Amino acid sequence: MQPHVTQALQDWYGAWSVHERAAQAAFTAALPALNISDPRCRCYGPTLRWQTPGEGEGKVCLDDHGRATIEFEHVPKEAIGAAMNKVFGADWFDEGPGGFAAAAPGEYHYEDESTYAEYAIDVHDDGTASVGIAYVKVDDIVTILDLLEQALAEHRAI
């Protein structure tokens, strides 16, 4: 490879590393319980995990295309409901007019054909929900994480 092409590619790798670190900083600013984790998940990018008794556990990762994914399990459904209602409004996923906080146990899915984003929320019998949101822009995931953190903080205060 020609030296100037090698240099240009190295510059791109350096910029990408800065992008990854900035995404991690945004994720952890929004949901402080997140911690950098090894090994990386199948996204091959930075992976952050969290586990808080009574609030759930999960991960956030950034793939090598700059898209973010969250996978959370056993999060209080009231917190998921509050966050999702602020982002999407109630009944976006056919969960009913009360949103996920009032949703019956079951699986709720949405696929965005224009962005290829995938959303899956499983409401469990025990009052918790699991959430999988994949291939979404970093700013969208940060918004969801921030709203979830706010909802969990309200849940902690109860």
Tab-separated table of N, CA and C in Angstrom:
chain	number	residue	atom	x	y	z
A	1	MET	N	0.860	-1.172	0.000
A	1	MET	CA	0.000	0.000	0.000
A	1	MET	C	0.906	1.234	0.000
A	2	GLN	N	0.496	2.238	-0.718
A	2	GLN	CA	1.262	3.473	-0.783
A	2	GLN	C	1.252	4.162	0.589
A	3	PRO	N	2.364	4.815	0.936
A	3	PRO	CA	2.452	5.428	2.269
A	3	PRO	C	1.322	6.414	2.578
A	4	HIS	N	0.914	7.219	1.618
A	4	HIS	CA	-0.149	8.195	1.898
A	4	HIS	C	-1.501	7.508	2.085
A	5	VAL	N	-1.692	6.374	1.433
A	5	VAL	CA	-2.930	5.604	1.618
A	5	VAL	C	-2.901	4.930	2.991
A	6	THR	N	-1.764	4.376	3.360
A	6	THR	CA	-1.609	3.774	4.685
A	6	THR	C	-1.895	4.807	5.771
A	7	GLN	N	-1.347	6.015	5.606
A	7	GLN	CA	-1.563	7.080	6.582
A	7	GLN	C	-3.040	7.462	6.661
A	8	ALA	N	-3.683	7.570	5.504
A	8	ALA	CA	-5.113	7.921	5.482
A	8	ALA	C	-5.940	6.858	6.199
A	9	LEU	N	-5.595	5.595	5.986
A	9	LEU	CA	-6.327	4.514	6.649
A	9	LEU	C	-6.071	4.542	8.152
A	10	GLN	N	-4.846	4.802	8.572
A	10	GLN	CA	-4.536	4.913	9.992
A	10	GLN	C	-5.295	6.079	10.628
A	11	ASP	N	-5.417	7.174	9.902
A	11	ASP	CA	-6.197	8.318	10.396
A	11	ASP	C	-7.654	7.921	10.596
A	12	TRP	N	-8.180	7.139	9.659
A	12	TRP	CA	-9.569	6.690	9.775
A	12	TRP	C	-9.723	5.791	11.002
A	13	TYR	N	-8.805	4.844	11.200
A	13	TYR	CA	-8.872	3.980	12.385
A	13	TYR	C	-8.826	4.795	13.667
A	14	GLY	N	-7.971	5.803	13.681
A	14	GLY	CA	-7.887	6.667	14.863
A	14	GLY	C	-9.184	7.407	15.127
A	15	ALA	N	-9.801	7.927	14.065
A	15	ALA	CA	-11.082	8.629	14.216
A	15	ALA	C	-12.164	7.664	14.688
A	16	TRP	N	-12.147	6.438	14.186
A	16	TRP	CA	-13.143	5.447	14.593
A	16	TRP	C	-12.991	5.115	16.075
A	17	SER	N	-11.755	5.002	16.552
A	17	SER	CA	-11.522	4.728	17.976
A	17	SER	C	-12.065	5.851	18.840
A	18	VAL	N	-11.888	7.084	18.399
A	18	VAL	CA	-12.445	8.229	19.125
A	18	VAL	C	-13.973	8.126	19.141
A	19	HIS	N	-14.563	7.739	18.022
A	19	HIS	CA	-16.018	7.577	17.916
A	19	HIS	C	-16.510	6.516	18.911
A	20	GLU	N	-15.813	5.392	18.968
A	20	GLU	CA	-16.202	4.325	19.893
A	20	GLU	C	-16.126	4.797	21.346
A	21	ARG	N	-15.042	5.477	21.709
A	21	ARG	CA	-14.900	5.970	23.090
A	21	ARG	C	-15.979	7.001	23.431
A	22	ALA	N	-16.313	7.847	22.453
A	22	ALA	CA	-17.363	8.840	22.683
A	22	ALA	C	-18.721	8.160	22.876
A	23	ALA	N	-18.986	7.111	22.121
A	23	ALA	CA	-20.241	6.366	22.292
A	23	ALA	C	-20.294	5.737	23.676
A	24	GLN	N	-19.175	5.126	24.115
A	24	GLN	CA	-19.130	4.543	25.452
A	24	GLN	C	-19.398	5.597	26.514
A	25	ALA	N	-18.797	6.762	26.360
A	25	ALA	CA	-18.991	7.835	27.340
A	25	ALA	C	-20.449	8.277	27.371
A	26	ALA	N	-21.085	8.347	26.219
A	26	ALA	CA	-22.499	8.736	26.166
A	26	ALA	C	-23.379	7.665	26.821
A	27	PHE	N	-23.082	6.392	26.551
A	27	PHE	CA	-23.862	5.307	27.160
A	27	PHE	C	-23.760	5.356	28.678
A	28	THR	N	-22.534	5.497	29.204
A	28	THR	CA	-22.360	5.481	30.656
A	28	THR	C	-22.857	6.761	31.316
A	29	ALA	N	-22.853	7.869	30.593
A	29	ALA	CA	-23.436	9.094	31.147
A	29	ALA	C	-24.941	8.909	31.326
A	30	ALA	N	-25.565	8.228	30.377
A	30	ALA	CA	-27.016	8.018	30.429
A	30	ALA	C	-27.411	6.951	31.447
A	31	LEU	N	-26.647	5.886	31.549
A	31	LEU	CA	-26.942	4.788	32.483
A	31	LEU	C	-25.649	4.466	33.234
A	32	PRO	N	-25.403	5.155	34.353
A	32	PRO	CA	-24.127	5.035	35.063
A	32	PRO	C	-23.771	3.636	35.549
A	33	ALA	N	-24.737	2.733	35.647
A	33	ALA	CA	-24.440	1.376	36.107
A	33	ALA	C	-23.643	0.578	35.072
A	34	LEU	N	-23.544	1.060	33.847
A	34	LEU	CA	-22.817	0.350	32.791
A	34	LEU	C	-21.316	0.358	33.059
A	35	ASN	N	-20.691	-0.766	32.795
A	35	ASN	CA	-19.245	-0.919	32.939
A	35	ASN	C	-18.676	-1.575	31.700
A	36	ILE	N	-17.477	-1.169	31.301
A	36	ILE	CA	-16.818	-1.785	30.158
A	36	ILE	C	-16.613	-3.257	30.460
A	37	SER	N	-16.856	-4.095	29.465
A	37	SER	CA	-16.840	-5.535	29.674
A	37	SER	C	-16.005	-6.231	28.612
A	38	ASP	N	-15.304	-7.252	29.047
A	38	ASP	CA	-14.650	-8.177	28.125
A	38	ASP	C	-15.229	-9.536	28.394
A	39	PRO	N	-15.379	-10.365	27.455
A	39	PRO	CA	-15.081	-10.106	26.054
A	39	PRO	C	-16.169	-9.268	25.405
A	40	ARG	N	-15.828	-8.734	24.261
A	40	ARG	CA	-16.817	-7.984	23.494
A	40	ARG	C	-17.881	-8.947	23.001
A	41	CYS	N	-19.077	-8.411	22.771
A	41	CYS	CA	-20.158	-9.256	22.278
A	41	CYS	C	-19.985	-9.476	20.779
A	42	ARG	N	-20.937	-10.125	20.184
A	42	ARG	CA	-20.865	-10.450	18.760
A	42	ARG	C	-20.879	-9.222	17.854
A	43	CYS	N	-21.132	-8.042	18.411
A	43	CYS	CA	-21.101	-6.808	17.614
A	43	CYS	C	-19.671	-6.413	17.264
A	44	TYR	N	-18.698	-6.946	17.985
A	44	TYR	CA	-17.273	-6.685	17.787
A	44	TYR	C	-16.835	-5.298	18.220
A	45	GLY	N	-17.723	-4.495	18.691
A	45	GLY	CA	-17.364	-3.173	19.161
A	45	GLY	C	-17.351	-3.146	20.673
A	46	PRO	N	-17.257	-1.955	21.240
A	46	PRO	CA	-17.262	-1.831	22.703
A	46	PRO	C	-18.533	-2.435	23.299
A	47	THR	N	-18.381	-3.158	24.392
A	47	THR	CA	-19.502	-3.765	25.093
A	47	THR	C	-19.481	-3.290	26.532
A	48	LEU	N	-20.621	-2.818	27.001
A	48	LEU	CA	-20.767	-2.395	28.392
A	48	LEU	C	-21.883	-3.233	29.010
A	49	ARG	N	-21.687	-3.654	30.237
A	49	ARG	CA	-22.685	-4.488	30.925
A	49	ARG	C	-23.062	-3.854	32.262
A	50	TRP	N	-24.234	-4.243	32.739
A	50	TRP	CA	-24.676	-3.783	34.055
A	50	TRP	C	-25.506	-4.879	34.696
A	51	GLN	N	-25.503	-4.871	36.013
A	51	GLN	CA	-26.333	-5.779	36.799
A	51	GLN	C	-26.592	-5.098	38.131
A	52	THR	N	-27.857	-4.828	38.401
A	52	THR	CA	-28.236	-4.177	39.642
A	52	THR	C	-29.399	-4.956	40.245
A	53	PRO	N	-29.221	-5.508	41.438
A	53	PRO	CA	-30.313	-6.263	42.062
A	53	PRO	C	-31.603	-5.447	42.115
A	54	GLY	N	-32.690	-6.057	41.682
A	54	GLY	CA	-33.994	-5.413	41.684
A	54	GLY	C	-34.252	-4.512	40.485
A	55	GLU	N	-33.215	-4.252	39.685
A	55	GLU	CA	-33.382	-3.378	38.523
A	55	GLU	C	-33.064	-4.071	37.211
A	56	GLY	N	-32.478	-5.252	37.273
A	56	GLY	CA	-32.197	-5.999	36.065
A	56	GLY	C	-30.729	-6.041	35.714
A	57	GLU	N	-30.487	-6.487	34.509
A	57	GLU	CA	-29.134	-6.625	34.002
A	57	GLU	C	-29.175	-6.534	32.486
A	58	GLY	N	-28.019	-6.329	31.907
A	58	GLY	CA	-27.990	-6.307	30.465
A	58	GLY	C	-26.710	-5.746	29.907
A	59	LYS	N	-26.778	-5.437	28.620
A	59	LYS	CA	-25.593	-4.929	27.947
A	59	LYS	C	-25.984	-3.913	26.890
A	60	VAL	N	-24.998	-3.103	26.562
A	60	VAL	CA	-25.090	-2.144	25.472
A	60	VAL	C	-23.830	-2.345	24.651
A	61	CYS	N	-23.981	-2.399	23.346
A	61	CYS	CA	-22.790	-2.543	22.518
A	61	CYS	C	-22.917	-1.693	21.258
A	62	LEU	N	-21.776	-1.485	20.647
A	62	LEU	CA	-21.689	-0.706	19.425
A	62	LEU	C	-21.058	-1.608	18.379
A	63	ASP	N	-21.738	-1.794	17.244
A	63	ASP	CA	-21.162	-2.670	16.230
A	63	ASP	C	-20.176	-1.913	15.346
A	64	ASP	N	-19.562	-2.626	14.456
A	64	ASP	CA	-18.532	-2.021	13.624
A	64	ASP	C	-19.099	-1.180	12.482
A	65	HIS	N	-20.411	-0.985	12.483
A	65	HIS	CA	-21.061	-0.067	11.549
A	65	HIS	C	-21.558	1.183	12.268
A	66	GLY	N	-21.278	1.275	13.578
A	66	GLY	CA	-21.676	2.443	14.353
A	66	GLY	C	-23.105	2.392	14.854
A	67	ARG	N	-23.718	1.208	14.820
A	67	ARG	CA	-25.080	1.058	15.328
A	67	ARG	C	-25.034	0.444	16.721
A	68	ALA	N	-25.955	0.860	17.551
A	68	ALA	CA	-25.979	0.419	18.947
A	68	ALA	C	-27.075	-0.622	19.165
A	69	THR	N	-26.829	-1.476	20.144
A	69	THR	CA	-27.784	-2.513	20.534
A	69	THR	C	-27.842	-2.559	22.051
A	70	ILE	N	-29.056	-2.711	22.594
A	70	ILE	CA	-29.212	-2.975	24.023
A	70	ILE	C	-29.974	-4.285	24.184
A	71	GLU	N	-29.589	-5.031	25.199
A	71	GLU	CA	-30.293	-6.245	25.596
A	71	GLU	C	-30.370	-6.218	27.114
A	72	PHE	N	-31.566	-6.020	27.632
A	72	PHE	CA	-31.784	-5.942	29.075
A	72	PHE	C	-32.755	-7.033	29.495
A	73	GLU	N	-32.548	-7.560	30.689
A	73	GLU	CA	-33.422	-8.595	31.230
A	73	GLU	C	-33.853	-8.235	32.641
A	74	HIS	N	-35.080	-8.608	32.967
A	74	HIS	CA	-35.641	-8.501	34.314
A	74	HIS	C	-35.632	-7.073	34.858
A	75	VAL	N	-35.976	-6.126	34.007
A	75	VAL	CA	-36.101	-4.725	34.408
A	75	VAL	C	-37.550	-4.517	34.853
A	76	PRO	N	-37.792	-3.809	35.948
A	76	PRO	CA	-39.178	-3.562	36.355
A	76	PRO	C	-39.995	-2.993	35.188
A	77	LYS	N	-41.131	-3.615	34.918
A	77	LYS	CA	-41.886	-3.203	33.736
A	77	LYS	C	-42.421	-1.780	33.856
A	78	GLU	N	-42.594	-1.273	35.079
A	78	GLU	CA	-43.014	0.117	35.240
A	78	GLU	C	-41.941	1.064	34.703
A	79	ALA	N	-40.673	0.727	34.949
A	79	ALA	CA	-39.569	1.562	34.465
A	79	ALA	C	-39.478	1.486	32.944
A	80	ILE	N	-39.588	0.284	32.410
A	80	ILE	CA	-39.585	0.129	30.943
A	80	ILE	C	-40.759	0.894	30.362
A	81	GLY	N	-41.915	0.754	30.990
A	81	GLY	CA	-43.109	1.452	30.505
A	81	GLY	C	-42.932	2.954	30.489
A	82	ALA	N	-42.379	3.511	31.549
A	82	ALA	CA	-42.182	4.962	31.607
A	82	ALA	C	-41.219	5.427	30.530
A	83	ALA	N	-40.110	4.722	30.368
A	83	ALA	CA	-39.118	5.110	29.357
A	83	ALA	C	-39.678	4.972	27.945
A	84	MET	N	-40.303	3.848	27.664
A	84	MET	CA	-40.807	3.612	26.309
A	84	MET	C	-41.949	4.571	25.962
A	85	ASN	N	-42.792	4.901	26.934
A	85	ASN	CA	-43.877	5.854	26.663
A	85	ASN	C	-43.334	7.228	26.306
A	86	LYS	N	-42.249	7.647	26.973
A	86	LYS	CA	-41.662	8.950	26.659
A	86	LYS	C	-41.019	8.955	25.275
A	87	VAL	N	-40.479	7.831	24.858
A	87	VAL	CA	-39.833	7.759	23.544
A	87	VAL	C	-40.857	7.560	22.436
A	88	PHE	N	-41.747	6.592	22.593
A	88	PHE	CA	-42.642	6.187	21.512
A	88	PHE	C	-44.109	6.540	21.734
A	89	GLY	N	-44.490	6.773	22.979
A	89	GLY	CA	-45.913	6.886	23.276
A	89	GLY	C	-46.468	5.492	23.505
A	90	ALA	N	-47.674	5.423	24.024
A	90	ALA	CA	-48.298	4.132	24.315
A	90	ALA	C	-48.849	3.507	23.046
A	91	ASP	N	-48.828	2.205	23.011
A	91	ASP	CA	-49.453	1.378	21.980
A	91	ASP	C	-48.694	1.345	20.654
A	92	TRP	N	-47.436	1.792	20.645
A	92	TRP	CA	-46.606	1.719	19.434
A	92	TRP	C	-46.374	0.262	19.035
A	93	PHE	N	-46.247	-0.601	20.021
A	93	PHE	CA	-45.951	-2.006	19.803
A	93	PHE	C	-47.197	-2.880	20.010
A	94	ASP	N	-48.379	-2.279	19.977
A	94	ASP	CA	-49.643	-2.980	20.227
A	94	ASP	C	-49.722	-3.536	21.645
A	95	GLU	N	-49.067	-2.833	22.583
A	95	GLU	CA	-49.097	-3.292	23.969
A	95	GLU	C	-50.297	-2.761	24.735
A	96	GLY	N	-51.078	-1.915	24.108
A	96	GLY	CA	-52.273	-1.400	24.736
A	96	GLY	C	-52.141	0.056	25.119
A	97	PRO	N	-53.260	0.706	25.394
A	97	PRO	CA	-53.250	2.145	25.674
A	97	PRO	C	-52.517	2.531	26.951
A	98	GLY	N	-52.297	1.585	27.856
A	98	GLY	CA	-51.567	1.885	29.090
A	98	GLY	C	-50.060	1.743	28.946
A	99	GLY	N	-49.594	1.401	27.744
A	99	GLY	CA	-48.166	1.212	27.525
A	99	GLY	C	-47.655	-0.036	28.208
A	100	PHE	N	-46.355	-0.187	28.233
A	100	PHE	CA	-45.762	-1.400	28.800
A	100	PHE	C	-45.947	-1.515	30.298
A	101	ALA	N	-46.129	-0.414	30.997
A	101	ALA	CA	-46.356	-0.483	32.447
A	101	ALA	C	-47.632	-1.253	32.758
A	102	ALA	N	-48.612	-1.203	31.841
A	102	ALA	CA	-49.883	-1.895	32.039
A	102	ALA	C	-50.054	-3.084	31.095
A	103	ALA	N	-49.023	-3.413	30.329
A	103	ALA	CA	-49.148	-4.463	29.310
A	103	ALA	C	-49.282	-5.847	29.930
A	104	ALA	N	-50.071	-6.666	29.267
A	104	ALA	CA	-50.203	-8.061	29.665
A	104	ALA	C	-48.911	-8.799	29.315
A	105	PRO	N	-48.608	-9.869	30.053
A	105	PRO	CA	-47.428	-10.657	29.682
A	105	PRO	C	-47.513	-11.093	28.223
A	106	GLY	N	-46.377	-11.044	27.569
A	106	GLY	CA	-46.313	-11.442	26.171
A	106	GLY	C	-45.124	-10.821	25.474
A	107	GLU	N	-45.027	-11.107	24.184
A	107	GLU	CA	-43.928	-10.608	23.368
A	107	GLU	C	-44.457	-9.541	22.426
A	108	TYR	N	-43.726	-8.439	22.348
A	108	TYR	CA	-44.101	-7.311	21.507
A	108	TYR	C	-42.905	-6.967	20.619
A	109	HIS	N	-43.159	-6.832	19.328
A	109	HIS	CA	-42.067	-6.618	18.378
A	109	HIS	C	-42.407	-5.503	17.398
A	110	TYR	N	-41.340	-4.875	16.905
A	110	TYR	CA	-41.466	-3.888	15.843
A	110	TYR	C	-40.176	-3.886	15.048
A	111	GLU	N	-40.290	-3.885	13.733
A	111	GLU	CA	-39.129	-3.779	12.868
A	111	GLU	C	-39.304	-2.551	11.998
A	112	ASP	N	-38.308	-1.696	12.024
A	112	ASP	CA	-38.333	-0.472	11.231
A	112	ASP	C	-37.689	-0.769	9.885
A	113	GLU	N	-38.502	-0.852	8.860
A	113	GLU	CA	-37.995	-1.214	7.535
A	113	GLU	C	-37.086	-0.151	6.938
A	114	SER	N	-37.228	1.096	7.352
A	114	SER	CA	-36.391	2.152	6.772
A	114	SER	C	-34.988	2.184	7.372
A	115	THR	N	-34.838	1.764	8.641
A	115	THR	CA	-33.522	1.803	9.288
A	115	THR	C	-32.985	0.411	9.618
A	116	TYR	N	-33.804	-0.607	9.465
A	116	TYR	CA	-33.464	-1.985	9.824
A	116	TYR	C	-33.360	-2.206	11.324
A	117	ALA	N	-33.785	-1.234	12.118
A	117	ALA	CA	-33.781	-1.393	13.572
A	117	ALA	C	-34.809	-2.447	13.967
A	118	GLU	N	-34.491	-3.161	15.033
A	118	GLU	CA	-35.381	-4.202	15.547
A	118	GLU	C	-35.652	-3.934	17.020
A	119	TYR	N	-36.903	-4.049	17.411
A	119	TYR	CA	-37.322	-3.807	18.785
A	119	TYR	C	-38.089	-5.038	19.264
A	120	ALA	N	-37.745	-5.533	20.443
A	120	ALA	CA	-38.463	-6.649	21.049
A	120	ALA	C	-38.565	-6.393	22.545
A	121	ILE	N	-39.779	-6.429	23.043
A	121	ILE	CA	-40.015	-6.273	24.477
A	121	ILE	C	-40.842	-7.473	24.918
A	122	ASP	N	-40.323	-8.195	25.902
A	122	ASP	CA	-41.033	-9.335	26.476
A	122	ASP	C	-41.461	-8.958	27.882
A	123	VAL	N	-42.763	-8.919	28.105
A	123	VAL	CA	-43.305	-8.619	29.421
A	123	VAL	C	-43.540	-9.957	30.124
A	124	HIS	N	-42.957	-10.085	31.312
A	124	HIS	CA	-43.015	-11.343	32.059
A	124	HIS	C	-44.101	-11.289	33.136
A	125	ASP	N	-44.503	-12.460	33.588
A	125	ASP	CA	-45.517	-12.588	34.643
A	125	ASP	C	-45.077	-11.997	35.970
A	126	ASP	N	-43.771	-11.897	36.207
A	126	ASP	CA	-43.260	-11.466	37.512
A	126	ASP	C	-43.141	-9.943	37.653
A	127	GLY	N	-43.708	-9.184	36.701
A	127	GLY	CA	-43.656	-7.723	36.797
A	127	GLY	C	-42.394	-7.118	36.212
A	128	THR	N	-41.623	-7.924	35.493
A	128	THR	CA	-40.423	-7.418	34.839
A	128	THR	C	-40.587	-7.530	33.327
A	129	ALA	N	-39.654	-6.937	32.626
A	129	ALA	CA	-39.657	-7.009	31.169
A	129	ALA	C	-38.215	-7.159	30.688
A	130	SER	N	-38.074	-7.774	29.543
A	130	SER	CA	-36.789	-7.861	28.864
A	130	SER	C	-36.903	-7.061	27.582
A	131	VAL	N	-35.830	-6.385	27.237
A	131	VAL	CA	-35.849	-5.477	26.093
A	131	VAL	C	-34.655	-5.780	25.205
A	132	GLY	N	-34.907	-5.865	23.919
A	132	GLY	CA	-33.843	-5.977	22.935
A	132	GLY	C	-34.095	-4.945	21.851
A	133	ILE	N	-33.176	-4.024	21.696
A	133	ILE	CA	-33.280	-3.015	20.648
A	133	ILE	C	-31.970	-3.071	19.883
A	134	ALA	N	-32.043	-3.371	18.591
A	134	ALA	CA	-30.833	-3.614	17.820
A	134	ALA	C	-30.749	-2.715	16.595
A	135	TYR	N	-29.513	-2.375	16.259
A	135	TYR	CA	-29.177	-1.644	15.031
A	135	TYR	C	-29.767	-0.238	15.008
A	136	VAL	N	-29.600	0.466	16.111
A	136	VAL	CA	-30.180	1.792	16.276
A	136	VAL	C	-29.044	2.815	16.385
A	137	LYS	N	-29.314	4.047	15.995
A	137	LYS	CA	-28.321	5.102	16.112
A	137	LYS	C	-27.953	5.316	17.574
A	138	VAL	N	-26.702	5.711	17.798
A	138	VAL	CA	-26.205	5.920	19.154
A	138	VAL	C	-27.074	6.920	19.903
A	139	ASP	N	-27.456	8.028	19.271
A	139	ASP	CA	-28.241	9.035	19.987
A	139	ASP	C	-29.607	8.507	20.401
A	140	ASP	N	-30.184	7.602	19.617
A	140	ASP	CA	-31.471	7.011	20.008
A	140	ASP	C	-31.306	6.105	21.225
A	141	ILE	N	-30.256	5.299	21.244
A	141	ILE	CA	-30.015	4.424	22.397
A	141	ILE	C	-29.706	5.250	23.644
A	142	VAL	N	-28.922	6.312	23.485
A	142	VAL	CA	-28.599	7.163	24.636
A	142	VAL	C	-29.875	7.775	25.212
A	143	THR	N	-30.781	8.204	24.352
A	143	THR	CA	-32.062	8.753	24.816
A	143	THR	C	-32.836	7.710	25.615
A	144	ILE	N	-32.911	6.494	25.103
A	144	ILE	CA	-33.630	5.425	25.801
A	144	ILE	C	-32.947	5.108	27.134
A	145	LEU	N	-31.615	5.031	27.131
A	145	LEU	CA	-30.884	4.752	28.377
A	145	LEU	C	-31.124	5.842	29.417
A	146	ASP	N	-31.099	7.085	28.988
A	146	ASP	CA	-31.309	8.195	29.916
A	146	ASP	C	-32.708	8.135	30.520
A	147	LEU	N	-33.700	7.900	29.700
A	147	LEU	CA	-35.075	7.818	30.207
A	147	LEU	C	-35.254	6.605	31.114
A	148	LEU	N	-34.593	5.502	30.776
A	148	LEU	CA	-34.668	4.322	31.637
A	148	LEU	C	-34.018	4.603	32.982
A	149	GLU	N	-32.863	5.264	32.986
A	149	GLU	CA	-32.198	5.609	34.247
A	149	GLU	C	-33.096	6.501	35.101
A	150	GLN	N	-33.747	7.470	34.483
A	150	GLN	CA	-34.658	8.341	35.231
A	150	GLN	C	-35.818	7.541	35.818
A	151	ALA	N	-36.371	6.612	35.014
A	151	ALA	CA	-37.480	5.784	35.506
A	151	ALA	C	-37.018	4.859	36.628
A	152	LEU	N	-35.815	4.302	36.504
A	152	LEU	CA	-35.293	3.438	37.576
A	152	LEU	C	-35.035	4.246	38.837
A	153	ALA	N	-34.564	5.478	38.698
A	153	ALA	CA	-34.353	6.337	39.867
A	153	ALA	C	-35.666	6.610	40.585
A	154	GLU	N	-36.734	6.840	39.839
A	154	GLU	CA	-38.056	7.024	40.462
A	154	GLU	C	-38.495	5.732	41.145
A	155	HIS	N	-38.214	4.593	40.507
A	155	HIS	CA	-38.563	3.292	41.070
A	155	HIS	C	-37.790	3.052	42.384
A	156	ARG	N	-36.518	3.466	42.436
A	156	ARG	CA	-35.706	3.329	43.643
A	156	ARG	C	-36.274	4.132	44.783
A	157	ALA	N	-36.847	5.297	44.469
A	157	ALA	CA	-37.367	6.198	45.484
A	157	ALA	C	-38.657	5.686	46.128
A	158	ILE	N	-39.283	4.726	45.503
A	158	ILE	CA	-40.568	4.196	46.026
A	158	ILE	C	-40.321	3.294	47.211
